[in-house]
PDB file of C-alpha atoms in Angstrom:
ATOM      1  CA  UNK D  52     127.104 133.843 117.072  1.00  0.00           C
ATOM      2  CA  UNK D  53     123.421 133.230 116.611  1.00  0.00           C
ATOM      3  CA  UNK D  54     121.927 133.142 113.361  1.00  0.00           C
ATOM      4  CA  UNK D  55     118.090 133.882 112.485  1.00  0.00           C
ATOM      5  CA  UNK D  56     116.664 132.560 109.758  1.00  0.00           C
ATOM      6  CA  UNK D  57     113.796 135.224 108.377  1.00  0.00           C
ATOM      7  CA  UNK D  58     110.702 134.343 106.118  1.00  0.00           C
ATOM      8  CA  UNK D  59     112.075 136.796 103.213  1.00  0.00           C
ATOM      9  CA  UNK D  60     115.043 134.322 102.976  1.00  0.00           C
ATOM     10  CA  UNK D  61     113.398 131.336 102.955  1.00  0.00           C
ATOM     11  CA  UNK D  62     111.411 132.409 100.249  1.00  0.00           C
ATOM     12  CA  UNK D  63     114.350 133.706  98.249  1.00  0.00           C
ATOM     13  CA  UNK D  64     115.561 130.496  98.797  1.00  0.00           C
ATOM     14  CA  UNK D  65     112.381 128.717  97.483  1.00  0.00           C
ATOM     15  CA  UNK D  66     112.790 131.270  94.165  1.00  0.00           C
ATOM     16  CA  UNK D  67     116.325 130.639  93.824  1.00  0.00           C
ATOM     17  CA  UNK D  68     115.793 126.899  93.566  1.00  0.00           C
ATOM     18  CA  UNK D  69     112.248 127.063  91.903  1.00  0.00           C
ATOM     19  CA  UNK D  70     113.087 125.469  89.078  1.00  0.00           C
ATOM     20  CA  UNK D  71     115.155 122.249  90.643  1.00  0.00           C
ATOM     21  CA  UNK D  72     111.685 121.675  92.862  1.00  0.00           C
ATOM     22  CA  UNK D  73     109.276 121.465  89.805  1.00  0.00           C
ATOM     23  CA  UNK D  74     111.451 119.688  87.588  1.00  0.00           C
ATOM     24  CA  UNK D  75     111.891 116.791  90.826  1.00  0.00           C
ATOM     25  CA  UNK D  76     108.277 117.112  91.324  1.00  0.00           C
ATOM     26  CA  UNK D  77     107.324 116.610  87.884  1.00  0.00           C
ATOM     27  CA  UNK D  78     109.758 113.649  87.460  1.00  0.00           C
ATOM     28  CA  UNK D  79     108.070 112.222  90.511  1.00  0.00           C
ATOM     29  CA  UNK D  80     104.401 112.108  89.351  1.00  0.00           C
ATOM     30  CA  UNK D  81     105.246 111.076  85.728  1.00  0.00           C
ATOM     31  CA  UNK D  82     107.326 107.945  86.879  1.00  0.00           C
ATOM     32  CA  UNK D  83     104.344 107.029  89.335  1.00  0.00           C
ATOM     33  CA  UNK D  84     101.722 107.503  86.657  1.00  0.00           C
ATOM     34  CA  UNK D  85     104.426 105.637  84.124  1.00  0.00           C
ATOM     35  CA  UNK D  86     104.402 102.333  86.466  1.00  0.00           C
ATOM     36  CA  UNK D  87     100.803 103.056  87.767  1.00  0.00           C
ATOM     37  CA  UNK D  88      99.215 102.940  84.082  1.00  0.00           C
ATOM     38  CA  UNK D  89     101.968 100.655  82.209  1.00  0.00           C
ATOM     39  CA  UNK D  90     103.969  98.370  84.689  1.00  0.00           C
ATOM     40  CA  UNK D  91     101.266  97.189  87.237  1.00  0.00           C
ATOM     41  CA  UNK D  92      99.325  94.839  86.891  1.00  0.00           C
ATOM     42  CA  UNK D  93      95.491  95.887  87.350  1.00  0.00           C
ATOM     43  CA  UNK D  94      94.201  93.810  90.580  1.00  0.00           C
ATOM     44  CA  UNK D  95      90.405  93.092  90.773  1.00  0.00           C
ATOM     45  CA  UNK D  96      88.197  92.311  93.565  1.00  0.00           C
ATOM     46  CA  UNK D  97      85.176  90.920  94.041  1.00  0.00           C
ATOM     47  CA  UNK D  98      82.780  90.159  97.628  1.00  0.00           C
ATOM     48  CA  UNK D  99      80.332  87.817  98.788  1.00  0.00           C
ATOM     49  CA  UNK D 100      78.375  87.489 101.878  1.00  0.00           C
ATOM     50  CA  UNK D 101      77.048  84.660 104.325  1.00  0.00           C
ATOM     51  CA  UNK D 102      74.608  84.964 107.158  1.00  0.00           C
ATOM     52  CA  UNK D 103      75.630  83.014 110.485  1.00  0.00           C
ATOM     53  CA  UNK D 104      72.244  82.137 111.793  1.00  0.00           C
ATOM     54  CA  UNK D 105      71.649  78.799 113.345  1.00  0.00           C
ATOM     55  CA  UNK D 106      67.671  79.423 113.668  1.00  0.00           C
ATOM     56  CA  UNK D 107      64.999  78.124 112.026  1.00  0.00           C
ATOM     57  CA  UNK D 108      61.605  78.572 113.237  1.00  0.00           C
ATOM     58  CA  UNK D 109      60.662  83.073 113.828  1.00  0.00           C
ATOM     59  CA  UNK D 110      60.547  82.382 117.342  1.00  0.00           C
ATOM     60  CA  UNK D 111      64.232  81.375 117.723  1.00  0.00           C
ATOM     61  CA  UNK D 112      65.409  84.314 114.602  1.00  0.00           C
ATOM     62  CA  UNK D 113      65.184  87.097 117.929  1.00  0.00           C
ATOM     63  CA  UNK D 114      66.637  84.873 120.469  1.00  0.00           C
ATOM     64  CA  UNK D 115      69.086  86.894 122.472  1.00  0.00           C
ATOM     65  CA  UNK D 116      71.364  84.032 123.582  1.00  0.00           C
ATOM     66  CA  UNK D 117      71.357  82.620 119.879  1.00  0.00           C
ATOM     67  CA  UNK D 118      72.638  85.343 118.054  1.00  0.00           C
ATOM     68  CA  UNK D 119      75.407  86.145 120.972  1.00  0.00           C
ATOM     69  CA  UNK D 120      76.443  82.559 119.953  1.00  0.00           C
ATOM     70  CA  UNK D 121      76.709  82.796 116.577  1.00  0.00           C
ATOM     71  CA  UNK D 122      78.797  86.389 117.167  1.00  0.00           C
ATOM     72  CA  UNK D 123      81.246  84.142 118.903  1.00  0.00           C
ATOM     73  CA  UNK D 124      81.071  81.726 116.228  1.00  0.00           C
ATOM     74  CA  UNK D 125      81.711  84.420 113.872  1.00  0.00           C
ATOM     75  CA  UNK D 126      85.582  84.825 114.773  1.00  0.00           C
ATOM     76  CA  UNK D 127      85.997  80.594 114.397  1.00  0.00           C
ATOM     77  CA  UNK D 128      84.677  81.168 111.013  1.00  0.00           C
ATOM     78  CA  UNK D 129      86.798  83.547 109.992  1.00  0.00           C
ATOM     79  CA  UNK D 130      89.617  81.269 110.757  1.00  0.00           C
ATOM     80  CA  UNK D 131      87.803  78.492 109.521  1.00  0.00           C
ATOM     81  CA  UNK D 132      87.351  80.210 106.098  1.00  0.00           C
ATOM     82  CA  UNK D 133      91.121  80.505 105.049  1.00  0.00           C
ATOM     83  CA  UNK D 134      91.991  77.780 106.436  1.00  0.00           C
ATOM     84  CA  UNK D 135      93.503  75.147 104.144  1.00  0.00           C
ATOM     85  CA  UNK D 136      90.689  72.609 104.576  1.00  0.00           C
ATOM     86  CA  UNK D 137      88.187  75.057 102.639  1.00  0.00           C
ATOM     87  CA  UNK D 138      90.995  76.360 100.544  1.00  0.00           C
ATOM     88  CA  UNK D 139      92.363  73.585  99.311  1.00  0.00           C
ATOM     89  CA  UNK D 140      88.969  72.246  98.043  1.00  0.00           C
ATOM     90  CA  UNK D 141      88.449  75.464  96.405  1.00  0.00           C
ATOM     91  CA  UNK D 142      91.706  74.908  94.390  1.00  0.00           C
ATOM     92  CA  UNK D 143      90.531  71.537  93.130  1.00  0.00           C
ATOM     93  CA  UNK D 144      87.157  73.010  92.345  1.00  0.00           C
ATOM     94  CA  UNK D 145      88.664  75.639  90.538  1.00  0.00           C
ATOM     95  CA  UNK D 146      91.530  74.385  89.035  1.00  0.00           C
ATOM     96  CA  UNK D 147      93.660  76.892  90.273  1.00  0.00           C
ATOM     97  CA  UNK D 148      97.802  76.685  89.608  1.00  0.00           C
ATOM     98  CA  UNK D 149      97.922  78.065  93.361  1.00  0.00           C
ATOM     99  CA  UNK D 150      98.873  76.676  96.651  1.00  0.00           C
ATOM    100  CA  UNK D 151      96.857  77.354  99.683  1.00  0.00           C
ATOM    101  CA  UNK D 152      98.659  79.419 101.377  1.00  0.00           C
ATOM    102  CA  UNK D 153      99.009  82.026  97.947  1.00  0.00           C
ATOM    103  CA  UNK D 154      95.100  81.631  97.575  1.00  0.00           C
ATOM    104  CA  UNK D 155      94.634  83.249 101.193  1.00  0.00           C
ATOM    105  CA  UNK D 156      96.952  86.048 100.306  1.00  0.00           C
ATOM    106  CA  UNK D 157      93.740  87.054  97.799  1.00  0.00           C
ATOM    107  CA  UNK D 158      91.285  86.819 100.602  1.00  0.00           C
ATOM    108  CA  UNK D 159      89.652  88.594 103.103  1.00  0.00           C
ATOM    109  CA  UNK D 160      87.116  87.822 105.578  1.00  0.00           C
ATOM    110  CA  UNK D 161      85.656  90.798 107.527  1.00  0.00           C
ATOM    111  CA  UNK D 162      82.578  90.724 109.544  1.00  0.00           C
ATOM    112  CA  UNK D 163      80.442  94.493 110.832  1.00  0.00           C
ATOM    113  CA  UNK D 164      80.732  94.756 114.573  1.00  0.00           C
ATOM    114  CA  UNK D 165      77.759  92.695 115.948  1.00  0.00           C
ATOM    115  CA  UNK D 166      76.449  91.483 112.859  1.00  0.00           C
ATOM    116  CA  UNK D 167      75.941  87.723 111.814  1.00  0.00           C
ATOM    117  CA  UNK D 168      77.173  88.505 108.055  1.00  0.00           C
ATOM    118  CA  UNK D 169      80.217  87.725 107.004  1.00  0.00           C
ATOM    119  CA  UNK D 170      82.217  89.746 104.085  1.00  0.00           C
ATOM    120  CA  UNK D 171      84.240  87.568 101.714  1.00  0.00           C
ATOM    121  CA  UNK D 172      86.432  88.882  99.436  1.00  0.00           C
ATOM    122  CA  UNK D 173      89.006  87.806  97.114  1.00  0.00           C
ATOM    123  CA  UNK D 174      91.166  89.603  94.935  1.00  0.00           C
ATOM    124  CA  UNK D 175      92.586  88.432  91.040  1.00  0.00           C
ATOM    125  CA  UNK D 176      94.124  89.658  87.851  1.00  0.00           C
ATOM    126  CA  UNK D 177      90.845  88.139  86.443  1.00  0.00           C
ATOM    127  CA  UNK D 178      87.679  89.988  87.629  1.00  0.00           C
ATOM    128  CA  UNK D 179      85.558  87.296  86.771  1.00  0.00           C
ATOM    129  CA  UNK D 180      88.070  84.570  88.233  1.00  0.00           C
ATOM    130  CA  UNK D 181      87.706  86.652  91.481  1.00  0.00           C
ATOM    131  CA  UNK D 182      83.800  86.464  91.393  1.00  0.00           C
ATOM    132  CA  UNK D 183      84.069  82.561  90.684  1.00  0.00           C
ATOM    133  CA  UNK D 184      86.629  82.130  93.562  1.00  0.00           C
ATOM    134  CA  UNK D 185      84.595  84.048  96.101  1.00  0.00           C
ATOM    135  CA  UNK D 186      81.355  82.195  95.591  1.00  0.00           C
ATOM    136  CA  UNK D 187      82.997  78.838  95.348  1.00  0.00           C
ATOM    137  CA  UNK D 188      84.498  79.702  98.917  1.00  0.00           C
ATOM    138  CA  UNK D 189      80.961  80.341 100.022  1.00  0.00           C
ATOM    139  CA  UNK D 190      79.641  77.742  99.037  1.00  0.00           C
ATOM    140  CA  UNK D 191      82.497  75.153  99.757  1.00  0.00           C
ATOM    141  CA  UNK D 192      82.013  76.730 103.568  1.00  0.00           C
ATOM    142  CA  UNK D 193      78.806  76.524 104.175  1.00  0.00           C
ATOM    143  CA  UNK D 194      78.597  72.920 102.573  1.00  0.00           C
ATOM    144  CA  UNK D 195      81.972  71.859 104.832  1.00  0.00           C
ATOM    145  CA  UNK D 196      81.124  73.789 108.395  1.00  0.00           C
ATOM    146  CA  UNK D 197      78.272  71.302 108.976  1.00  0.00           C
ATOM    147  CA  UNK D 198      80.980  68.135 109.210  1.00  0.00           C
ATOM    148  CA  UNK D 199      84.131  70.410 110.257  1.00  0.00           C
ATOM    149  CA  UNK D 200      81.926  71.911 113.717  1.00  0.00           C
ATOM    150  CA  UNK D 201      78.872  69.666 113.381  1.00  0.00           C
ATOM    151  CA  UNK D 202      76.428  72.907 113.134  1.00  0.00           C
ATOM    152  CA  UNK D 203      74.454  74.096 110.110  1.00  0.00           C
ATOM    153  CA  UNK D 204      73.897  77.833 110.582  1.00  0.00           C
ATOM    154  CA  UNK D 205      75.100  79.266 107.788  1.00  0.00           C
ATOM    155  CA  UNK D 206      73.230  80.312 104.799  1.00  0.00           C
ATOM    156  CA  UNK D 207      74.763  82.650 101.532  1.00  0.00           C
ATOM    157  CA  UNK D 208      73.544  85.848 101.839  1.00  0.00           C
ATOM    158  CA  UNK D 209      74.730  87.392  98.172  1.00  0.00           C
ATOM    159  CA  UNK D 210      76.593  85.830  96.026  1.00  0.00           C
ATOM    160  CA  UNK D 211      79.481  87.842  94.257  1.00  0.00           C
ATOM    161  CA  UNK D 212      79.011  88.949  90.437  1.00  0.00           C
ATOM    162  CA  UNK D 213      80.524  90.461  87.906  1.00  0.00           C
ATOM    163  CA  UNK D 214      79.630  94.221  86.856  1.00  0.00           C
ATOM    164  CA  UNK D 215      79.252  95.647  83.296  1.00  0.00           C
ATOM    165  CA  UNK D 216      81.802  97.534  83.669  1.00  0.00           C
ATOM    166  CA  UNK D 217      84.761  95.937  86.568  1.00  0.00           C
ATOM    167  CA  UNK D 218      87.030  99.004  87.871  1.00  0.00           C
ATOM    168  CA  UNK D 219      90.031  97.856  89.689  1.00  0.00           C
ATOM    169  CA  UNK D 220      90.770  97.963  93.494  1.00  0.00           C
ATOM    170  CA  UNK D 221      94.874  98.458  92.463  1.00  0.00           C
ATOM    171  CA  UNK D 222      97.141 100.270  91.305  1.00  0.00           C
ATOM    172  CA  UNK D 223      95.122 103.683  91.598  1.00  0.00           C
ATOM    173  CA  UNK D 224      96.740 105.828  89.738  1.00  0.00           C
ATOM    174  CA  UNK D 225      95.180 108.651  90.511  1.00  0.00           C
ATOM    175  CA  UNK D 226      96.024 108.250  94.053  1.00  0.00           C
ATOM    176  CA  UNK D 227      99.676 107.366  93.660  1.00  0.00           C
ATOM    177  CA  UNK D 228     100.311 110.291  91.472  1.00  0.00           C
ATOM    178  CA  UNK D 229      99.111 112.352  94.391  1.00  0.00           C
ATOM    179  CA  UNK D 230     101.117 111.013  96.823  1.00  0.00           C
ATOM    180  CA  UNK D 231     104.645 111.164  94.449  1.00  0.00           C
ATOM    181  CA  UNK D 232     103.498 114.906  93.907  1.00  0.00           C
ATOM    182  CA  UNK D 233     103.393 115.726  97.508  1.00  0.00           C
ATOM    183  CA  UNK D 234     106.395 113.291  98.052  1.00  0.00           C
ATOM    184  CA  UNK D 235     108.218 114.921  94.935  1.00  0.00           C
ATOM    185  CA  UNK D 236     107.633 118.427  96.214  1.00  0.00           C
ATOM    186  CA  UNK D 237     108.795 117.793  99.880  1.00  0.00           C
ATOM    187  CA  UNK D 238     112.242 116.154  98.430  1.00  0.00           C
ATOM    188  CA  UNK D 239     112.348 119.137  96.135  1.00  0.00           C
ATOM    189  CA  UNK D 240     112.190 121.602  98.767  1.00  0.00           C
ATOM    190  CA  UNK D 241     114.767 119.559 100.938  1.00  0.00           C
ATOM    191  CA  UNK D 242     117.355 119.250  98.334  1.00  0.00           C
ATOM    192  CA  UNK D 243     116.557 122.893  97.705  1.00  0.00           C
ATOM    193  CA  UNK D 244     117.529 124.095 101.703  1.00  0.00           C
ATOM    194  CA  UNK D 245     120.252 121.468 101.518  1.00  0.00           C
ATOM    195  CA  UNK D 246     121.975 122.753  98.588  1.00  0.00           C
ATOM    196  CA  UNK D 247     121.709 126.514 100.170  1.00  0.00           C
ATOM    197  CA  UNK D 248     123.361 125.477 103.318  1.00  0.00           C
ATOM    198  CA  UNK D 249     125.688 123.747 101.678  1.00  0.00           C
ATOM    199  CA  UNK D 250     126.418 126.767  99.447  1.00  0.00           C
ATOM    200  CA  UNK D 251     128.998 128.650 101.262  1.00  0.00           C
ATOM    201  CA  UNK D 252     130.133 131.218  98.752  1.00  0.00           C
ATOM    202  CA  UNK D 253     129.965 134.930  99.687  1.00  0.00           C
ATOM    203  CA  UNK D 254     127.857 137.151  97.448  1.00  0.00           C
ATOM    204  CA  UNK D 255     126.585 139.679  99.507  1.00  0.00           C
ATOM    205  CA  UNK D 256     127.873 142.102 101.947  1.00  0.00           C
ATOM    206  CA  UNK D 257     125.157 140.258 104.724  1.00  0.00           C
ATOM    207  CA  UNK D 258     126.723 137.133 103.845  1.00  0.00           C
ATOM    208  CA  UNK D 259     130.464 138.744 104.730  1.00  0.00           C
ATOM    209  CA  UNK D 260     128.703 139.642 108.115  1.00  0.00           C
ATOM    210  CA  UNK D 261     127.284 136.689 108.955  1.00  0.00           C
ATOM    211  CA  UNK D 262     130.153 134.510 107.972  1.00  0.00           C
ATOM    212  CA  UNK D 263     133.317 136.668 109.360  1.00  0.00           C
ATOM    213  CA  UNK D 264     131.685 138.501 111.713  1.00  0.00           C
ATOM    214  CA  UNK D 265     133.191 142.048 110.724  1.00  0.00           C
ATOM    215  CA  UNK D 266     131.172 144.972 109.951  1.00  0.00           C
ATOM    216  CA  UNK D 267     131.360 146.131 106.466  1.00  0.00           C
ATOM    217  CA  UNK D 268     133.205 149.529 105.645  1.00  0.00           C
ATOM    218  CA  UNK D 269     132.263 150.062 102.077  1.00  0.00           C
ATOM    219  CA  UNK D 270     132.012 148.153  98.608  1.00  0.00           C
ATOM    220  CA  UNK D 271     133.276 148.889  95.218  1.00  0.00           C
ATOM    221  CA  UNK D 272     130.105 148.990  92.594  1.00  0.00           C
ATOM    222  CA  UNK D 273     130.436 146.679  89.656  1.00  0.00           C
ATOM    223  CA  UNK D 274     131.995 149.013  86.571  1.00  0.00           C
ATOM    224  CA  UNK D 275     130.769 147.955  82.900  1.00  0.00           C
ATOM    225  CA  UNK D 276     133.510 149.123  80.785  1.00  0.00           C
ATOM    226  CA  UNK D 277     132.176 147.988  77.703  1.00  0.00           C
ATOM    227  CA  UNK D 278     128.852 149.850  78.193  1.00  0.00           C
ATOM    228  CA  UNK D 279     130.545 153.029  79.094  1.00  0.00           C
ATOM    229  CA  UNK D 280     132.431 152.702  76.145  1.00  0.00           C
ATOM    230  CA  UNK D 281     129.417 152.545  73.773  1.00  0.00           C
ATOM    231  CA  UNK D 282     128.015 155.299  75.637  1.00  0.00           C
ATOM    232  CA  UNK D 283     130.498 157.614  74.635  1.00  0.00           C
ATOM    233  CA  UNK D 284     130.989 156.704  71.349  1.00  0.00           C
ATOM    234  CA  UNK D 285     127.057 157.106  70.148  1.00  0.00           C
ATOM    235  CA  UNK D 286     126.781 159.769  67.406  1.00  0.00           C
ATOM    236  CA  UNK D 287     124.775 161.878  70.425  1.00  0.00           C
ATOM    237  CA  UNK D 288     127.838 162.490  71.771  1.00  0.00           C
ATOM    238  CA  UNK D 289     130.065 162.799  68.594  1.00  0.00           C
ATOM    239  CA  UNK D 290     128.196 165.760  67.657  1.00  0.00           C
ATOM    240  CA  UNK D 291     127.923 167.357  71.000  1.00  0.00           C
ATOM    241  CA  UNK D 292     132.150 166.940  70.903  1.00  0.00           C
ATOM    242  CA  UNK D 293     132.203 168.442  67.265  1.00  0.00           C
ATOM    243  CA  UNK D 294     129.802 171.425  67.802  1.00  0.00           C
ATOM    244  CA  UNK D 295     131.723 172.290  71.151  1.00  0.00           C
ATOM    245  CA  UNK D 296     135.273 172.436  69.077  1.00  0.00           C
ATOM    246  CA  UNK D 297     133.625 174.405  66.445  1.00  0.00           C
ATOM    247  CA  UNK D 298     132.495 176.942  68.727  1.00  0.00           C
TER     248      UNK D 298
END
C-alpha cells in the first residue's frame, strides 16, 4: 500500500516539532559564536608585493618576449619563495621559535593571471609580526634570487604595513554563526521528520487507515465527566430544578 505524503502534513509536522528545531538551532549558533569570540585564537594577515621585471632601460620594459619570460619565471618563484633556503634565513632574521616547514604553513604566494607581481602573504597571531615576516621574505628574496638563479629581476613593489586599526582574516564569527544557523536548522528539521516516522502510535482515525488498512466504522467522542458534572450542579440549574418542583 502506497503512502502520499501531503504538504498540510509536513507542515503539521514542522508545528508539532517547532519547538525541538529552534531550541537545536539556537544551541547551534550560540556554541559557534561561544568558540568563535572566546576559544579561537584571532589569526592576522598581512601582504606584500614584488614586481618580476628583468628590464632596465624603457625600450626593453614593453618587450614582448621579456615579459613572457618572466611569466614563466613567475611559477619558479613561487616555489622558490617557500622554499626552505629563503625561509630558513627569514627565521634567523626574525628570530622566530618556528621551523621551516611551520613558517610556510603562514604563507601564501599568489600571482594575477599574466601579471609580473607577485602577492605575498603571511598569516600570525601577531598582526605586526605578520607585516615584519612578509617584508623580510621580500626582501630576503629578492636579495637571494640573484645567487640562487643568477638573474636580478625582481624589485619590491609594496611593502606590507600595519593598519590603525588590524581586523582579523579568522575566526569570522559572523560567518560561522551563519553557517551553524543554517546547519542547526537543517539537523533540527531532520531530527524533527525522524522522530515522526519513528513515532508509530495511533492517534487519529487516518492513522488507523493508513496503518491497518481497514476502513473506519465509527468512533466514540471523548466524554468529560467532571465537566458535565459541574454543569449540572451550577446554581442555574439548581433553581431551574427547584422552581419546576414547586410548580
Amino acid at each position: 500500500m502506497e503512502e502520499t505524503i501531503s504538504l498540510k502534513e509536513l507542515f503539521l509536522t514542522l508545528k508539532k516539532r517547532l519547538s525541538l528545531i529552534i531550541i537545536i538551532t539556537a544551541i547551534a549558533t550560540a556554541t559557534s559564536g561561544i568558540v568563535s569570540y572566546f576559544l579561537l585564537t584571532p589569526i592576522y594577515q598581512s601582504s606584500t608585493q614584488i614586481l618580476v621585471n628583468q628590464s632596465k632601460s624603457e625600450e626593453q620594459i614593453y618587450n614582448y618576449n621579456e615579459v613572457q619570460t618572466n611569466l614563466q619565471l613567475i611559477n619558479t618563484y613561487t616555489v622558490v619563495i617557500k622554499s626552505p633556503a629563503i625561509l630558513d634565513k627569514v627565521i634567523e632574521k626574525e628570530k622566530l621559535e618556528m621551523s621551516a616547514s611551520a613558517l610556510n604553513e603562514l604563507v601564501t604566494v599568489s600571482s594575477e593571471q599574466n601579471s609580473q607581481v607577485v602577492n605575498i602573504s603571511v598569516q600570525n597571531e601577531d598582526a605586526q609580526k605578520a607585516a615584519d615576516i612578509a617584508n623580510s621574505i621580500a626582501k630576503t628574496f629578492q636579495e637571494e634570487i640573484s645567487t640562487i638563479m643568477n638573474v636580478d629581476n625582481v624589485s619590491i613593489l609594496t611593502q606590507a604595513q600595519l593598519g590603525e586599526d588590524p581586523s582579523p582574516v579568522k575566526p569570522q564569527p559572523a560567518l560561522n554563526m551563519a553557517i551553524a544557523l543554517v546547519v542547526g536548522l537543517m539537523a533540527g528539521v531532520g531530527l524533527a521528520f525522524l522522530l515522526e516516522y519513528l513515532d508509530n502510535t495511533i492517534k487519529t482515525e487516518q492513522d488507523i487507515e493508513n496503518q491497518l488498512g481497514l476502513p473506519v466504522l465509527g468512533a466514540i467522542t471523548t466524554i468529560n465527566m467532571e465537566d458535565d458534572m459541574k454543569e449540572q450542579n451550577t446554581p442555574a440549574t439548581l433553581r431551574t430544578r427547584g422552581e419546576s418542583v414547586g410548580s
